[in-house]
XYZ file of C-alpha atoms in Angstrom:
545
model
C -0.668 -24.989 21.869
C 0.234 -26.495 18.548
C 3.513 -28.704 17.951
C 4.807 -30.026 14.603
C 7.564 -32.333 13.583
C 8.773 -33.231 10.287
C 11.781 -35.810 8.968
C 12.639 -35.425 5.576
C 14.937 -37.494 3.239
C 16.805 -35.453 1.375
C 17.910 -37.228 -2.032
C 20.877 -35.758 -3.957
C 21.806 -36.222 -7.916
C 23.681 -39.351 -6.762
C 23.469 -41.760 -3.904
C 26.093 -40.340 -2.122
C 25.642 -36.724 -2.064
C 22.019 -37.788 0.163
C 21.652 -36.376 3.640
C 18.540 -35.694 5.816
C 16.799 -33.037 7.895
C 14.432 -32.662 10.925
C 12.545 -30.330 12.744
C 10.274 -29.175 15.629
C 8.326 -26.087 16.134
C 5.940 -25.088 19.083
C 3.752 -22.306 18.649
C 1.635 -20.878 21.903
C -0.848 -18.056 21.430
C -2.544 -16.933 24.266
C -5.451 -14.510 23.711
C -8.168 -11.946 25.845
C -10.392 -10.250 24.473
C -12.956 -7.687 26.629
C -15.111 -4.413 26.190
C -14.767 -1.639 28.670
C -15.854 1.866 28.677
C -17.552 1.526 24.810
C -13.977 0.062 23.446
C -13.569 -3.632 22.497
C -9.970 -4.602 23.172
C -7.711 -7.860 21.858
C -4.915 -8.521 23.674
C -2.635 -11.627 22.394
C 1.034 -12.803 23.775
C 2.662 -15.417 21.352
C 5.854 -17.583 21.772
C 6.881 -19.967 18.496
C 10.366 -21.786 18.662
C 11.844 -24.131 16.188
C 14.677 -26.133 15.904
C 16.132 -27.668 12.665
C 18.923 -29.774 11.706
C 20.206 -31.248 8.731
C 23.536 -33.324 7.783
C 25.032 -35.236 5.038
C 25.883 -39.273 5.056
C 30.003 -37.941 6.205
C 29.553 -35.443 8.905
C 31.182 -36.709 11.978
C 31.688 -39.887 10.464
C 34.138 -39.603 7.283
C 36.640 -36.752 6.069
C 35.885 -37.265 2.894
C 37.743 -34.307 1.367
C 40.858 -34.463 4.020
C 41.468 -38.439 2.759
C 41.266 -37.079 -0.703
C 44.573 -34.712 -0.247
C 42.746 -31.504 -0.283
C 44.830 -29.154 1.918
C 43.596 -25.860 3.661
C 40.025 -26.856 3.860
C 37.704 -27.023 7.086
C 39.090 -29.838 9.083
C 35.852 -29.888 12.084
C 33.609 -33.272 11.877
C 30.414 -30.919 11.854
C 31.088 -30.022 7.915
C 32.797 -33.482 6.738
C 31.762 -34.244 3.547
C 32.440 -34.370 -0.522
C 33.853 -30.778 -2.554
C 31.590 -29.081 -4.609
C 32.303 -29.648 -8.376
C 31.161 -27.469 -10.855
C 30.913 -28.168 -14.400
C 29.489 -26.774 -17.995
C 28.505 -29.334 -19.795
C 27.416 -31.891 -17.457
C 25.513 -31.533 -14.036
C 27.942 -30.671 -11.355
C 28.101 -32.661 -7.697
C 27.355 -30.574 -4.470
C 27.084 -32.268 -1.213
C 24.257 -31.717 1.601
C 25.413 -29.033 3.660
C 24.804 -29.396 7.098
C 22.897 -26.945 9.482
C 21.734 -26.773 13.178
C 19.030 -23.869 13.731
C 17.184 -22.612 16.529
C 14.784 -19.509 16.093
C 12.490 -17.854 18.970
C 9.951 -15.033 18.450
C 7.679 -13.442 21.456
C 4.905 -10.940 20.120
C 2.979 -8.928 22.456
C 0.161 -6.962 20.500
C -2.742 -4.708 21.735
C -6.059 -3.800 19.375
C -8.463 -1.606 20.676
C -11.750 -0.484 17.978
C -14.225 2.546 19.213
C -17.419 2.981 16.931
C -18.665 6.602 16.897
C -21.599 7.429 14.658
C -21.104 6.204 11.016
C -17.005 5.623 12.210
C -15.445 2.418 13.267
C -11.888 3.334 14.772
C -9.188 0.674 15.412
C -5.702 1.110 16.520
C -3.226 -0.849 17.958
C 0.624 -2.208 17.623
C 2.800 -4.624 18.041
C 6.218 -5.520 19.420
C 8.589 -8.278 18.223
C 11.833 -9.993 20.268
C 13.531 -12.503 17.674
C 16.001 -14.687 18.393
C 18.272 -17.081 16.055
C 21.066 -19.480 16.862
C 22.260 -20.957 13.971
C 25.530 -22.716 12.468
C 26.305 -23.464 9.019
C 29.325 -23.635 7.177
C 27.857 -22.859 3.337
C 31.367 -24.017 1.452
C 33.471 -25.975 4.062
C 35.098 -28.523 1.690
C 35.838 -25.988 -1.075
C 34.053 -25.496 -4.428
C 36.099 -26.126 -7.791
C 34.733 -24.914 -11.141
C 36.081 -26.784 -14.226
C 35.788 -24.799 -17.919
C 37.529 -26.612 -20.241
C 40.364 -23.790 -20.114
C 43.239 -26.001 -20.156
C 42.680 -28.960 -22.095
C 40.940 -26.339 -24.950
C 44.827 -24.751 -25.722
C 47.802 -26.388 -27.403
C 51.331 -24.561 -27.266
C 53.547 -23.805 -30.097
C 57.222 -23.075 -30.807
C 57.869 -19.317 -30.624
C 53.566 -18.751 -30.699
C 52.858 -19.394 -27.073
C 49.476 -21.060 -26.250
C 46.724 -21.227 -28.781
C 42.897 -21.889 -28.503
C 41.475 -25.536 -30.233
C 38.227 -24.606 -29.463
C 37.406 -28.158 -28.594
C 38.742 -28.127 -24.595
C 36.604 -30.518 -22.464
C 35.386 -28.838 -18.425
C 35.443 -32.931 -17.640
C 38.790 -33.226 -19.452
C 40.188 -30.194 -17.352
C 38.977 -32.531 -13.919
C 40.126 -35.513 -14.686
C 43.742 -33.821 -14.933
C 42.868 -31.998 -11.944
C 43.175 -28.688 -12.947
C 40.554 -26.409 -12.046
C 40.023 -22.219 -12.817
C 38.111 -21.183 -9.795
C 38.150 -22.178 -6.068
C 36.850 -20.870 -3.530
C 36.121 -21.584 0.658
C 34.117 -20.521 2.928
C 33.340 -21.974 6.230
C 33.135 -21.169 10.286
C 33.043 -18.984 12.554
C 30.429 -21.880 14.588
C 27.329 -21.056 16.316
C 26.456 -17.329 15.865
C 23.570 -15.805 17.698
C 21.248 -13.027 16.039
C 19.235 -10.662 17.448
C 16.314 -8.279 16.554
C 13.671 -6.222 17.570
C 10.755 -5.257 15.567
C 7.528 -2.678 16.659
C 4.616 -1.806 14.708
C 1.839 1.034 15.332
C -1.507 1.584 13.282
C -4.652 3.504 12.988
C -7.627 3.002 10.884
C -10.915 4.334 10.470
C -13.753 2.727 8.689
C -15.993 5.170 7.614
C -19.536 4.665 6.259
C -20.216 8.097 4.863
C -23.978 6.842 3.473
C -25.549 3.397 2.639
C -23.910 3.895 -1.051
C -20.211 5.495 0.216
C -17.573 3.395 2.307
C -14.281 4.881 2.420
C -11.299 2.693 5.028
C -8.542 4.457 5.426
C -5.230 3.755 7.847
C -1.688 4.594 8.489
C 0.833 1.977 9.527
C 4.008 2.635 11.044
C 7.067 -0.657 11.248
C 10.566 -0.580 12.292
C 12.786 -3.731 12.174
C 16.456 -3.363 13.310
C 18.850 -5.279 11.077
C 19.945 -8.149 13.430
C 22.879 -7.888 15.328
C 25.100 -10.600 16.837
C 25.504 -11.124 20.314
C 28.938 -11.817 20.792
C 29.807 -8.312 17.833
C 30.882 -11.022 15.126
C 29.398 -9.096 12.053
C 31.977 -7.653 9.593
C 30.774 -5.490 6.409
C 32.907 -3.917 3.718
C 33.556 -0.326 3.866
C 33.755 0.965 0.043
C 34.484 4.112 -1.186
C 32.191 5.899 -3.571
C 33.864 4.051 -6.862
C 34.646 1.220 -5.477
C 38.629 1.369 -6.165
C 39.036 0.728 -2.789
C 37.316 -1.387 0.510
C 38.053 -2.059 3.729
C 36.410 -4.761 6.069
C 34.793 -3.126 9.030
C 33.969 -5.008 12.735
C 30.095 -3.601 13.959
C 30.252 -0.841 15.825
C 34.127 -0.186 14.648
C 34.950 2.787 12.357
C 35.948 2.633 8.569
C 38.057 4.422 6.681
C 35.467 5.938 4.094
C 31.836 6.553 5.703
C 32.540 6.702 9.524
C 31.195 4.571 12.723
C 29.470 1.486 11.565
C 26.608 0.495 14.245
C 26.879 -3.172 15.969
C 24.850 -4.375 13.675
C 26.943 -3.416 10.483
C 24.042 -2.016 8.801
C 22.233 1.498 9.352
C 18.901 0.824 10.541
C 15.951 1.951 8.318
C 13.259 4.481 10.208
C 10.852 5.381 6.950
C 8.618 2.971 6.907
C 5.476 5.079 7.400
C 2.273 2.940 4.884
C -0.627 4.767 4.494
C -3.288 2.774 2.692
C -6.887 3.376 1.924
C -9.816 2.287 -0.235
C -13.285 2.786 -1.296
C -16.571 1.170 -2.321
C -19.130 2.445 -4.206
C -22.757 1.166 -4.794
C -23.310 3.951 -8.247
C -26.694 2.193 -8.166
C -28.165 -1.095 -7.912
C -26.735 -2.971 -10.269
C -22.963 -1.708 -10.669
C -20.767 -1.485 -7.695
C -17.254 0.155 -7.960
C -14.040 -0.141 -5.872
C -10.347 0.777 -5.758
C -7.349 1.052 -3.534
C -4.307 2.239 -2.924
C -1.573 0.751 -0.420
C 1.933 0.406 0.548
C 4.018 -1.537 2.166
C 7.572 -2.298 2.821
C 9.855 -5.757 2.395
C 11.748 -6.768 5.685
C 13.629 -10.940 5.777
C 16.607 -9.737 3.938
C 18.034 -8.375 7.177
C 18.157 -11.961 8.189
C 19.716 -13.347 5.469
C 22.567 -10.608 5.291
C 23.178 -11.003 8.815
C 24.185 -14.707 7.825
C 26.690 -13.869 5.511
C 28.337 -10.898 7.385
C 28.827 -12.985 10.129
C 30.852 -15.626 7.788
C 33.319 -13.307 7.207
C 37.222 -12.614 8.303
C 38.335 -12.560 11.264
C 35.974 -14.597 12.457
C 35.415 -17.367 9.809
C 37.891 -18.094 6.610
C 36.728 -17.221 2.773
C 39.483 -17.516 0.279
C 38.846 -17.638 -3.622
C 41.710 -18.478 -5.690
C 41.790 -17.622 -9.525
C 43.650 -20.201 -12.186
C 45.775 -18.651 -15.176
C 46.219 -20.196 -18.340
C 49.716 -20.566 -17.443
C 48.470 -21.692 -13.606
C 45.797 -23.832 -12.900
C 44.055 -24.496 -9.443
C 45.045 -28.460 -8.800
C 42.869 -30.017 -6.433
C 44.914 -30.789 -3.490
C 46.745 -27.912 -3.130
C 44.173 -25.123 -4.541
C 43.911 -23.692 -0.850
C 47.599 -25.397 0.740
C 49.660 -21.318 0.267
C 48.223 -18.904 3.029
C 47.504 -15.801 1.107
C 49.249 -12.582 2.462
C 47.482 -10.686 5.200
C 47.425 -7.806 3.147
C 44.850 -9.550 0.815
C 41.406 -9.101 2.001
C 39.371 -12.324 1.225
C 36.087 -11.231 2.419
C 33.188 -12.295 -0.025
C 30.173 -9.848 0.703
C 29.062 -6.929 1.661
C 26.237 -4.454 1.981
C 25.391 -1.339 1.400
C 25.739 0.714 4.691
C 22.736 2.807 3.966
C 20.780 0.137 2.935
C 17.079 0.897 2.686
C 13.935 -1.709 2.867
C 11.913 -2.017 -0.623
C 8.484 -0.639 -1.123
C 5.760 -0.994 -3.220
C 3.182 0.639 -3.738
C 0.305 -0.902 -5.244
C -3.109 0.267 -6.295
C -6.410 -1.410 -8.266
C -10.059 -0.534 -9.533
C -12.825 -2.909 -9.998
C -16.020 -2.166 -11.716
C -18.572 -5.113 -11.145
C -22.516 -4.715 -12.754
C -25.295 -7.220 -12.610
C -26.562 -8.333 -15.923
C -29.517 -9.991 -14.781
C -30.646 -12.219 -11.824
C -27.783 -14.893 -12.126
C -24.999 -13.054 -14.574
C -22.388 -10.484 -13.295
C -19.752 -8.991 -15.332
C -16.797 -7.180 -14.214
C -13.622 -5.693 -15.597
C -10.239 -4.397 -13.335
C -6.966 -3.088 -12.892
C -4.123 -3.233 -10.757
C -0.660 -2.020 -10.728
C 2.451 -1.970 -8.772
C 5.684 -0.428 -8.352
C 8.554 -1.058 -6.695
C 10.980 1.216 -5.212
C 14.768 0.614 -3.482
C 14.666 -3.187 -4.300
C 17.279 -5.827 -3.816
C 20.259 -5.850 -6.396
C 22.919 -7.579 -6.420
C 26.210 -6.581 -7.425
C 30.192 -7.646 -8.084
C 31.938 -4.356 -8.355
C 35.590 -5.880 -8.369
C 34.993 -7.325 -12.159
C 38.294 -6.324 -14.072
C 38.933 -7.194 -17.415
C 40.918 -9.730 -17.308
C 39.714 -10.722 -13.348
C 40.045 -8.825 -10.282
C 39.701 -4.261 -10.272
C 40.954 -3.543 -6.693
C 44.572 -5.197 -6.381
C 45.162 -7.396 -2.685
C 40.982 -7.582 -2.948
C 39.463 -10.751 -3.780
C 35.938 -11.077 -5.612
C 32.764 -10.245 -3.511
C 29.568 -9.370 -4.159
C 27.931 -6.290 -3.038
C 23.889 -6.164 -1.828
C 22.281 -2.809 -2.202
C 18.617 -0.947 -2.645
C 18.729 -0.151 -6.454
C 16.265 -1.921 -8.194
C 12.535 -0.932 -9.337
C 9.830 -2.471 -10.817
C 6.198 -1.978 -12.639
C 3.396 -4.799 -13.277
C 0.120 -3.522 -14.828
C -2.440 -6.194 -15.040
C -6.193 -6.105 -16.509
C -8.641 -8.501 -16.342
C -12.005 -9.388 -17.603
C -14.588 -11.549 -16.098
C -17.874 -12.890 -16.604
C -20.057 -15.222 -13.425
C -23.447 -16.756 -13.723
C -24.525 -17.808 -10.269
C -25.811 -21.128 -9.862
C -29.367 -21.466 -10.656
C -31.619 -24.764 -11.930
C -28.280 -26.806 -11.181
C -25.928 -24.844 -13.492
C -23.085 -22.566 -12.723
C -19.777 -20.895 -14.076
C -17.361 -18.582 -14.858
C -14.978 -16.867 -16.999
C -11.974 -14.291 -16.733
C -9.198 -13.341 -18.969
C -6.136 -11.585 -17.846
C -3.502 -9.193 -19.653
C -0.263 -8.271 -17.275
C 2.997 -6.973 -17.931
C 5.583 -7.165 -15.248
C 9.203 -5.702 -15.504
C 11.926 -5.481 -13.376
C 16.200 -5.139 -12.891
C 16.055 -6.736 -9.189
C 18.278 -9.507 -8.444
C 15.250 -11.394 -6.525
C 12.798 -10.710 -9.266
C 14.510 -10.981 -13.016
C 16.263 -13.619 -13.500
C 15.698 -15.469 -10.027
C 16.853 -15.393 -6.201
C 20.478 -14.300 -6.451
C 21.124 -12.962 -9.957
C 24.114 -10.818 -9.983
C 24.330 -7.824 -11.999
C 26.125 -8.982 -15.698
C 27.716 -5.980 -15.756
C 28.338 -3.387 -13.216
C 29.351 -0.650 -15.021
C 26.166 -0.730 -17.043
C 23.224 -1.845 -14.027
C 20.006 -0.132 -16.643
C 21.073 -3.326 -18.887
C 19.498 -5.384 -16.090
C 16.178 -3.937 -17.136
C 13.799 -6.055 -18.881
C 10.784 -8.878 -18.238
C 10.380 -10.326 -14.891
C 10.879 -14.111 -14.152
C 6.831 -14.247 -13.514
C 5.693 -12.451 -16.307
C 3.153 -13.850 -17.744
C 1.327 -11.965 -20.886
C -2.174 -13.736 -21.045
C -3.999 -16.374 -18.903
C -7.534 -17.278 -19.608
C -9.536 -19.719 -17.069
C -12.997 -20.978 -16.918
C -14.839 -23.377 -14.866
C -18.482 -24.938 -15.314
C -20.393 -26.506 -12.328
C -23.606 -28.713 -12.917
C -25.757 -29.962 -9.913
C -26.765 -33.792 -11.121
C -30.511 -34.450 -11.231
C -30.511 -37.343 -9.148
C -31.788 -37.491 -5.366
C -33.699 -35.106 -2.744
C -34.953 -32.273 -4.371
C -33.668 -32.985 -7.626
C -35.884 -33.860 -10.318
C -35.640 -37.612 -10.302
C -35.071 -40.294 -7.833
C -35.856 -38.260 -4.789
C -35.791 -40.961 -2.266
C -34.713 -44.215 -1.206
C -31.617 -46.044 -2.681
C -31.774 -43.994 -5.615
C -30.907 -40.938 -3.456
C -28.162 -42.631 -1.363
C -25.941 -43.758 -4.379
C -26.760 -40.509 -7.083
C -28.045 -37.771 -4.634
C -25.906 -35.020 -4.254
C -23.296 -35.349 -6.713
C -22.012 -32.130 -9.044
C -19.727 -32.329 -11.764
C -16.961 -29.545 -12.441
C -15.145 -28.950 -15.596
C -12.332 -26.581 -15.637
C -9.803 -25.117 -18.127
C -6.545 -22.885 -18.081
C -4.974 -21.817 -20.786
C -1.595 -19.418 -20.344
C 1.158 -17.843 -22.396
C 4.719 -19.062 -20.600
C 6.976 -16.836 -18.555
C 10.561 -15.873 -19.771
C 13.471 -18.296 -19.624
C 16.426 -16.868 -18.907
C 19.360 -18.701 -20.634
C 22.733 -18.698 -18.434
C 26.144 -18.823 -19.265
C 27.959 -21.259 -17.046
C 31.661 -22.136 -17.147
C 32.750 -18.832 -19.400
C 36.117 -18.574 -19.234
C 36.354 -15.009 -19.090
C 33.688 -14.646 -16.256
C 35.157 -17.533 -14.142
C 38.407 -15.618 -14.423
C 36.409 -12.190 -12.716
C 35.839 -14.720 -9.578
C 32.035 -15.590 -10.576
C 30.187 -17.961 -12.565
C 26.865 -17.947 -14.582
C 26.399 -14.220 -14.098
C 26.699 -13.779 -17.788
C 23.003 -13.888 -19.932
C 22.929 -15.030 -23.630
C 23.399 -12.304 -25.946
């Protein structure tokens, strides 16, 4: 049984934006293991929980945004606190947002292994029932983004409003006038639930004292999570996305049919075969390689989150300033919108399929002598139906679909390749001396939203998705390490002071030098605060040209 419990202080850009968090997990595992009839089998039963809670200095204690005037924004203790502010030129002020989270998770699994002759068989599964009972409200006090828009145009007699070039995003808050706002908060405690199972078989075959091959199948199939009281709502989008329609789980929409409870279709192909070899080619060089896939799963959680803080059961609204109309503070949110205007924020692809990768490497190893070994590999992996992120209701001059407000759209489109070779070069230690050496090329490329640019990039443009193509956030083109180890003379069975209080104080002691040396990885440089891409309902998409 295992328990853990953490407090954390958690420190904002200024004294009052501060907050803090705690948390409690237990974790029981309960294990038998026992042979019968030639089979060993391992069964194990496993129950973790955890709880976690975090707040800011206000909640249930100060309405900070209500005594500042701001109308239409969440009025319940549990999410009291400051606005978000977002600026260009200086850092903006965002407030602790405050969470209460419970998650459970029972696995039952069963492995069984057989040998037979030169075989070693193993097969089991697994089954998964998760639980998680969370509430959050991720933009309760509203969230105003200040350009410089206002305070950067002068009008003129019979010439209308003209750009100075020289308007201030501070100079636009301190009138009050912001270009973007946007909400999001309720519906309360949600409850998500999921069910995952797992099957595999592998065989470890030693086909002669030189030959090794392992190869397996594995089979896993999560459901996307559902809610327990049907409080998930997707958008329904037609193949061009001039039109969508927010769908209840397990209600009908206008363009692709039923939607299950759980909003999202369920993906079944997750079949991973893997294998691999090893070689002894004689008795110096040794050679091995692999091939594998497998499949990405914990977005289902995280998309569950935000279709369940959706209309009708929570409120979103994003309102979009003019030139001629800016967004005041107070009364940004204070006009209902029509009910014709649909104000959800995000949606998901109904077909939505997990990522894969496939990934395979070679490794060629050969003694040199007693103590030196020498190697050189490869690896390389590619990834299939990976997360992008989209915002297909860019116009331009702001919004495409008329009565639809901007919202982003998760789907399986992105791919990626990494090839990486490496050199390397051990001595073993012998007469006190050891070390090693490897160098390693790589190339890594991407266009998903989780891998370029960082967690969350959305598409720069949608019409154009290929330009998202180019060097992932982690590439890194060269990295070089080595290490030396030397055992000091000194003490028992070294060459000098081998007893006494010579061998207490010096005896035993190694030193270790060790070096890295690394190209850098790309930096991607963000546009914040544009104008033009504020006035499309987003902010930052846009990538320096």
């Amino acid at each position: 049984m295992q328990y853990r419990r953490t407090d954390v202080d958690r420190n904002g850009a200024f004294a009052t934006t501060s907050g803090s968090s705690k948390s409690g997990s237990w974790n029981v595992p309960v294990g038998y293991t026992f042979a019968k009839k030639g089979m060993f089998n391992t069964l194990n039963v496993q129950y973790n929980r955890a709880r976690s809670e975090s707040t800011n200095l206000y909640a249930y204690v100060r309405d900070v945004a209500g005594e500042a005037g701001i109308a239409g924004v969440s009025t319940d203790p549990f999410s009291w606190g400051i606005p978000s502010l977002s600026f260009t030129s200086v850092g903006g002020l965002r407030d602790q947002t405050p969470t209460i989270r419970t998650d459970q998770t029972l696995t039952v699994s069963l492995t069984q292994m057989k040998p037979y002759k030169r075989h070693s068989f193993r097969w089991g599964g697994d089954f998964r029932w998760m639980l998680t009972d969370s509430r959050t409200d991720s933009n309760p006090r509203g969230s105003f983004v200040f350009t410089g828009l206002y305070t950067g145009y002068y009008a003129t007699p019979g010439a209308g409003a003209r750009s100075t070039g020289t308007g201030l995003d501070f100079a636009d808050f301190l009138l009050g006038m912001s270009q973007q706002a946007t909400l999001n908060y309720g519906p309360g405690m949600v409850r998500f639930r999921s069910r995952a199972w797992s099957l595999f078989f592998q065989d470890d075959w030693r086909v002669n004292a030189k030959f090794t091959i392992n190869a397996g199948v594995r089979y896993e199939y999560l459901t996307p999570y559902w809610e327990a009281n049907n409080q998930l709502v997707n958008l329904d989008a037609n193949p061009d996305f001039t039109a969508v329609a927010p769908v209840i789980g397990g209600e009908t929409g206008p363009y692709t049919g039923a939607f299950p409870t759980s909003a999202v279709d369920p993906d079944r192909n997750n079949i991973a075969p893997r294998t691999g070899i090893a070689w002894r080619v004689n008795q110096k060089t040794v050679l091995r390689a692999g091939y594998g896939i497998s499949y990405s799963s914990p977005v289902y959680q995280s998309m569950a989150q935000r279709l369940s803080a959706q209309p009708p059961f929570a409120t979103t609204d994003t309102r979009l300033g003019t030139l001629d109309g800016p967004l005041p503070l107070s009364t940004a949110f204070a006009t209902p919108l029509p009910p014709s205007v649909v104000t959800n924020n995000f949606g998901v692809a109904r077909h939505y399929g997990l990522g894969w990768l496939q990934m395979w490497n070679a490794d060629l190893q050969r003694d040199l002598g007693r103590t030196l070994n020498v190697g050189v590999g490869y690896a390389g992996t590619r990834g299939s139906s990976l997360d992008l992120l989209r915002a297909p209701n860019r116009g331009a001059n702001g919004v495409a679909i008329s009565d639809v407000q901007p919202f982003l759209w998760e789907e399986a489109g992105g791919r990626s390749i990494m090839h990486a070779l490496s050199l390397r070069l051990q001595k073993r230690p012998a007469k006190g001396v050891g070390g090693a050496f490897s160098y390693t090329l790589s190339q890594s490329r991407d266009n998903a939203s989780t891998l370029g640019g960082g967690a969350g990039t959305v598409a720069q443009d949608d019409k154009d998705l290929e330009a998202e193509w180019g060097a992932s956030s982690f590439d890194q083109r060269h990295r070089l390490t080595a290490s030396l180890n030397v055992e000091l003379p000194f003490g028992r069975n070294r060459r000098w002071l081998l007893t006494g209080a010579g061998d207490l104080l010096l005896g035993g002691w190694q030193w270790t030098l060790s070096f890295t040396a690394a190209s850098g990885t790309p930096y991607t440089a963000r546009i914040t605060g544009s104008a033009a891409n504020v006035a499309q309902g987003l902010n930052g998409t846009l990538r320096a040209n």
